[in-house]
Amino acid sequence: MKFADNLKLIRQQRKMTQTAVAEKLHVARQTVSSWENERSYPDIGMLVKISEVYGLSVDQLLKGDLGMLKHYETQTALGKRGQRTLRNGYYLMVPALFLNYLGNFLHWQGGLVVMVDLFLMMIVLTLIFQYPDFKRWVATPRQRWGLVAIIVMVGTLNLALSLPVSLVAVPGNVGNVAAYELGRASGLIVGAFIRIFIRTIAFVLAVEIPFQRRKTE
């Protein structure tokens, strides 16, 4: 029997709705539906949670589905490599974020600022592409609104820290300055907004990744 069919049969035998299962697993009902219709598969950690909810072993859930067994073998190999990347990236991102804020308060300028910004940007992009569990961050309306609140709060803080410094470079009287100076000021403002965006994402990742890990342990 295929894993999806077995998963649906077990749920029906337990007389549980997809909504009830989703609430116990802290996922959306559509996620449970996609598992039962073979549109997606739960990861290994979620598979263990499903087995606990239904009171069965993982082997009983898989029911000899060779395709699923191969899928999880591949996922395990990729997962170990991905976890190392995530762990190393996270431990690099936190001090890079600290240096980014420190540079703002100490008014660092020139190449050092650019290096720190680029380094932080590369780490953030790596974590975004490697992190597999973003859907769990917004599985419920409460989680979604909580994440929005964090992003708005941190984004506002970063806006207050970065933008005034860049606005100082904007000419007061555009008619009396060269086009070069106006372009330079515009570049500083664009750079400030990019820095605000990267800082905000990095701060959210720094807070949410360990928080989500504790929830799944």
Short mmCIF file of C-alpha atoms in Angstrom, two decimals:
data_model
loop_
_atom_site.label_atom_id
_atom_site.label_comp_id
_atom_site.label_asym_id
_atom_site.label_seq_id
_atom_site.Cartn_x
_atom_site.Cartn_y
_atom_site.Cartn_z
CA MET A 1 0.00 0.00 0.00
CA LYS A 2 1.25 3.48 -0.83
CA PHE A 3 2.21 5.76 2.04
CA ALA A 4 -0.45 8.38 1.15
CA ASP A 5 -3.24 5.78 1.04
CA ASN A 6 -2.06 4.24 4.30
CA LEU A 7 -1.91 7.64 5.99
CA LYS A 8 -5.49 8.42 4.97
CA LEU A 9 -6.73 4.98 6.02
CA ILE A 10 -5.12 5.24 9.46
CA ARG A 11 -6.63 8.67 10.03
CA GLN A 12 -10.07 7.42 9.08
CA GLN A 13 -9.69 4.39 11.34
CA ARG A 14 -8.86 6.75 14.21
CA LYS A 15 -12.00 8.76 13.28
CA MET A 16 -9.98 11.96 13.05
CA THR A 17 -10.46 14.82 10.62
CA GLN A 18 -7.61 16.43 8.71
CA THR A 19 -8.16 19.56 10.79
CA ALA A 20 -7.78 17.62 14.06
CA VAL A 21 -4.57 16.00 12.85
CA ALA A 22 -3.23 19.34 11.63
CA GLU A 23 -3.83 20.93 15.03
CA LYS A 24 -1.93 18.16 16.82
CA LEU A 25 0.98 18.48 14.39
CA HIS A 26 0.87 22.32 14.32
CA VAL A 27 0.55 22.46 10.54
CA ALA A 28 -2.14 23.67 8.15
CA ARG A 29 -5.00 21.37 7.17
CA GLN A 30 -3.93 21.73 3.53
CA THR A 31 -0.57 20.21 4.47
CA VAL A 32 -2.23 17.05 5.79
CA SER A 33 -4.37 16.92 2.65
CA SER A 34 -1.29 17.20 0.40
CA TRP A 35 0.33 14.25 2.22
CA GLU A 36 -2.75 12.10 1.71
CA ASN A 37 -2.94 13.04 -1.98
CA GLU A 38 0.79 12.53 -2.73
CA ARG A 39 1.33 16.18 -3.56
CA SER A 40 4.07 16.38 -0.92
CA TYR A 41 5.74 14.30 1.78
CA PRO A 42 6.35 15.02 5.46
CA ASP A 43 9.99 15.30 6.45
CA ILE A 44 11.57 12.74 8.76
CA GLY A 45 10.96 14.77 11.91
CA MET A 46 7.31 15.26 11.02
CA LEU A 47 6.98 11.55 10.18
CA VAL A 48 7.99 10.72 13.75
CA LYS A 49 5.39 13.17 15.08
CA ILE A 50 2.70 11.60 12.87
CA SER A 51 3.58 8.16 14.24
CA GLU A 52 3.20 9.52 17.78
CA VAL A 53 -0.20 11.07 17.02
CA TYR A 54 -1.51 7.81 15.54
CA GLY A 55 0.23 5.59 18.11
CA LEU A 56 2.09 3.59 15.47
CA SER A 57 5.70 2.95 14.55
CA VAL A 58 7.29 4.66 11.57
CA ASP A 59 7.57 1.25 9.85
CA GLN A 60 3.82 0.77 10.20
CA LEU A 61 3.21 4.16 8.61
CA LEU A 62 5.47 3.44 5.66
CA LYS A 63 3.97 -0.03 5.21
CA GLY A 64 6.72 -1.26 2.90
CA ASP A 65 6.42 1.63 0.44
CA LEU A 66 9.83 1.31 -1.26
CA GLY A 67 9.49 4.64 -3.00
CA MET A 68 9.03 6.39 0.33
CA LEU A 69 11.92 4.48 1.89
CA LYS A 70 14.24 5.66 -0.90
CA HIS A 71 12.86 9.17 -0.55
CA TYR A 72 13.71 9.27 3.16
CA GLU A 73 17.14 7.72 2.62
CA THR A 74 17.95 10.51 0.16
CA GLN A 75 16.41 13.12 2.45
CA THR A 76 18.51 11.87 5.37
CA ALA A 77 21.74 12.22 3.37
CA LEU A 78 20.80 15.67 2.11
CA GLY A 79 19.49 16.66 5.52
CA LYS A 80 22.79 15.97 7.28
CA ARG A 81 24.68 18.05 4.74
CA GLY A 82 22.08 20.80 4.88
CA GLN A 83 22.08 20.83 8.69
CA ARG A 84 25.84 21.38 8.73
CA THR A 85 25.44 24.28 6.30
CA LEU A 86 22.64 25.76 8.40
CA ARG A 87 24.54 25.38 11.66
CA ASN A 88 27.73 26.94 10.28
CA GLY A 89 25.79 29.70 8.54
CA TYR A 90 23.86 30.54 11.70
CA TYR A 91 27.02 30.77 13.83
CA LEU A 92 28.58 33.07 11.23
CA MET A 93 25.46 35.21 10.82
CA VAL A 94 25.07 36.17 14.49
CA PRO A 95 28.52 37.81 14.88
CA ALA A 96 28.21 39.33 11.38
CA LEU A 97 24.90 40.91 12.41
CA PHE A 98 26.50 42.21 15.61
CA LEU A 99 29.34 43.78 13.61
CA ASN A 100 26.79 45.31 11.24
CA TYR A 101 25.00 47.06 14.10
CA LEU A 102 28.31 47.98 15.77
CA GLY A 103 29.47 49.64 12.58
CA ASN A 104 26.29 51.72 12.55
CA PHE A 105 26.85 52.98 16.11
CA LEU A 106 30.59 53.60 15.61
CA HIS A 107 29.99 55.24 12.21
CA TRP A 108 32.29 52.93 10.27
CA GLN A 109 32.84 54.00 6.68
CA GLY A 110 34.47 52.81 3.47
CA GLY A 111 35.47 49.31 2.51
CA LEU A 112 35.00 47.78 5.97
CA VAL A 113 31.29 48.59 5.94
CA VAL A 114 30.89 47.15 2.45
CA MET A 115 32.70 43.94 3.43
CA VAL A 116 30.53 43.41 6.52
CA ASP A 117 27.34 44.13 4.55
CA LEU A 118 28.25 41.75 1.72
CA PHE A 119 29.31 39.02 4.14
CA LEU A 120 26.03 39.28 6.05
CA MET A 121 24.04 39.33 2.80
CA MET A 122 25.72 36.13 1.53
CA ILE A 123 25.06 34.32 4.81
CA VAL A 124 21.40 35.42 4.90
CA LEU A 125 20.80 34.30 1.31
CA THR A 126 22.45 30.94 2.04
CA LEU A 127 20.23 30.37 5.07
CA ILE A 128 17.10 31.37 3.17
CA PHE A 129 17.80 28.86 0.39
CA GLN A 130 18.93 26.08 2.74
CA TYR A 131 16.38 26.37 5.56
CA PRO A 132 13.59 23.82 4.98
CA ASP A 133 10.97 24.71 7.59
CA PHE A 134 9.66 28.19 6.80
CA LYS A 135 6.12 26.83 6.37
CA ARG A 136 6.06 25.83 10.03
CA TRP A 137 6.68 29.44 11.02
CA VAL A 138 3.28 30.43 9.60
CA ALA A 139 1.27 27.24 10.11
CA THR A 140 -1.40 29.00 12.20
CA PRO A 141 -2.88 32.55 12.08
CA ARG A 142 -1.29 33.29 15.46
CA GLN A 143 2.16 32.34 14.13
CA ARG A 144 1.61 34.38 10.96
CA TRP A 145 0.64 37.54 12.86
CA GLY A 146 3.43 37.02 15.37
CA LEU A 147 5.99 36.83 12.57
CA VAL A 148 4.53 39.94 10.91
CA ALA A 149 4.75 41.79 14.24
CA ILE A 150 8.43 40.84 14.66
CA ILE A 151 9.27 41.90 11.09
CA VAL A 152 7.47 45.26 11.47
CA MET A 153 9.09 45.95 14.85
CA VAL A 154 12.63 45.05 13.75
CA GLY A 155 12.19 46.76 10.37
CA THR A 156 11.07 49.98 12.08
CA LEU A 157 14.06 49.84 14.43
CA ASN A 158 16.45 49.34 11.52
CA LEU A 159 14.78 52.16 9.60
CA ALA A 160 15.29 54.50 12.53
CA LEU A 161 18.95 53.48 12.82
CA SER A 162 20.00 53.54 9.16
CA LEU A 163 17.93 56.02 7.21
CA PRO A 164 18.79 59.26 9.08
CA VAL A 165 22.51 58.64 8.49
CA SER A 166 21.91 58.32 4.74
CA LEU A 167 19.56 61.30 4.53
CA VAL A 168 22.33 63.56 5.82
CA ALA A 169 24.07 63.00 2.47
CA VAL A 170 21.07 64.29 0.48
CA PRO A 171 21.79 67.80 -0.85
CA GLY A 172 19.60 70.53 0.59
CA ASN A 173 19.62 72.59 -2.58
CA VAL A 174 19.62 70.32 -5.62
CA GLY A 175 20.06 73.20 -8.04
CA ASN A 176 23.48 74.10 -6.62
CA VAL A 177 25.11 70.67 -6.58
CA ALA A 178 26.64 68.53 -9.26
CA ALA A 179 24.81 65.53 -10.69
CA TYR A 180 27.54 63.35 -9.23
CA GLU A 181 26.68 64.38 -5.67
CA LEU A 182 22.98 63.81 -6.26
CA GLY A 183 23.68 60.35 -7.67
CA ARG A 184 25.94 59.56 -4.73
CA ALA A 185 23.25 60.58 -2.25
CA SER A 186 20.66 58.48 -4.08
CA GLY A 187 23.03 55.50 -3.98
CA LEU A 188 23.48 55.91 -0.22
CA ILE A 189 19.72 55.91 0.33
CA VAL A 190 19.21 52.80 -1.84
CA GLY A 191 22.05 51.14 0.03
CA ALA A 192 20.43 52.05 3.33
CA PHE A 193 17.17 50.38 2.33
CA ILE A 194 19.04 47.23 1.24
CA ARG A 195 20.90 47.23 4.56
CA ILE A 196 17.61 47.63 6.43
CA PHE A 197 16.12 44.67 4.56
CA ILE A 198 19.13 42.39 5.15
CA ARG A 199 19.40 43.36 8.82
CA THR A 200 15.71 42.71 9.37
CA ILE A 201 15.81 39.27 7.74
CA ALA A 202 19.02 38.38 9.61
CA PHE A 203 17.53 39.44 12.95
CA VAL A 204 14.36 37.40 12.34
CA LEU A 205 16.43 34.34 11.36
CA ALA A 206 18.66 34.76 14.42
CA VAL A 207 15.61 34.71 16.70
CA GLU A 208 13.31 32.26 14.93
CA ILE A 209 15.71 29.44 13.96
CA PRO A 210 16.66 28.47 17.54
CA PHE A 211 13.08 29.11 18.72
CA GLN A 212 11.64 26.78 16.07
CA ARG A 213 14.32 24.17 16.82
CA ARG A 214 13.31 24.12 20.51
CA LYS A 215 9.67 23.62 19.51
CA THR A 216 10.50 20.53 17.46
CA GLU A 217 12.77 18.90 20.04
#
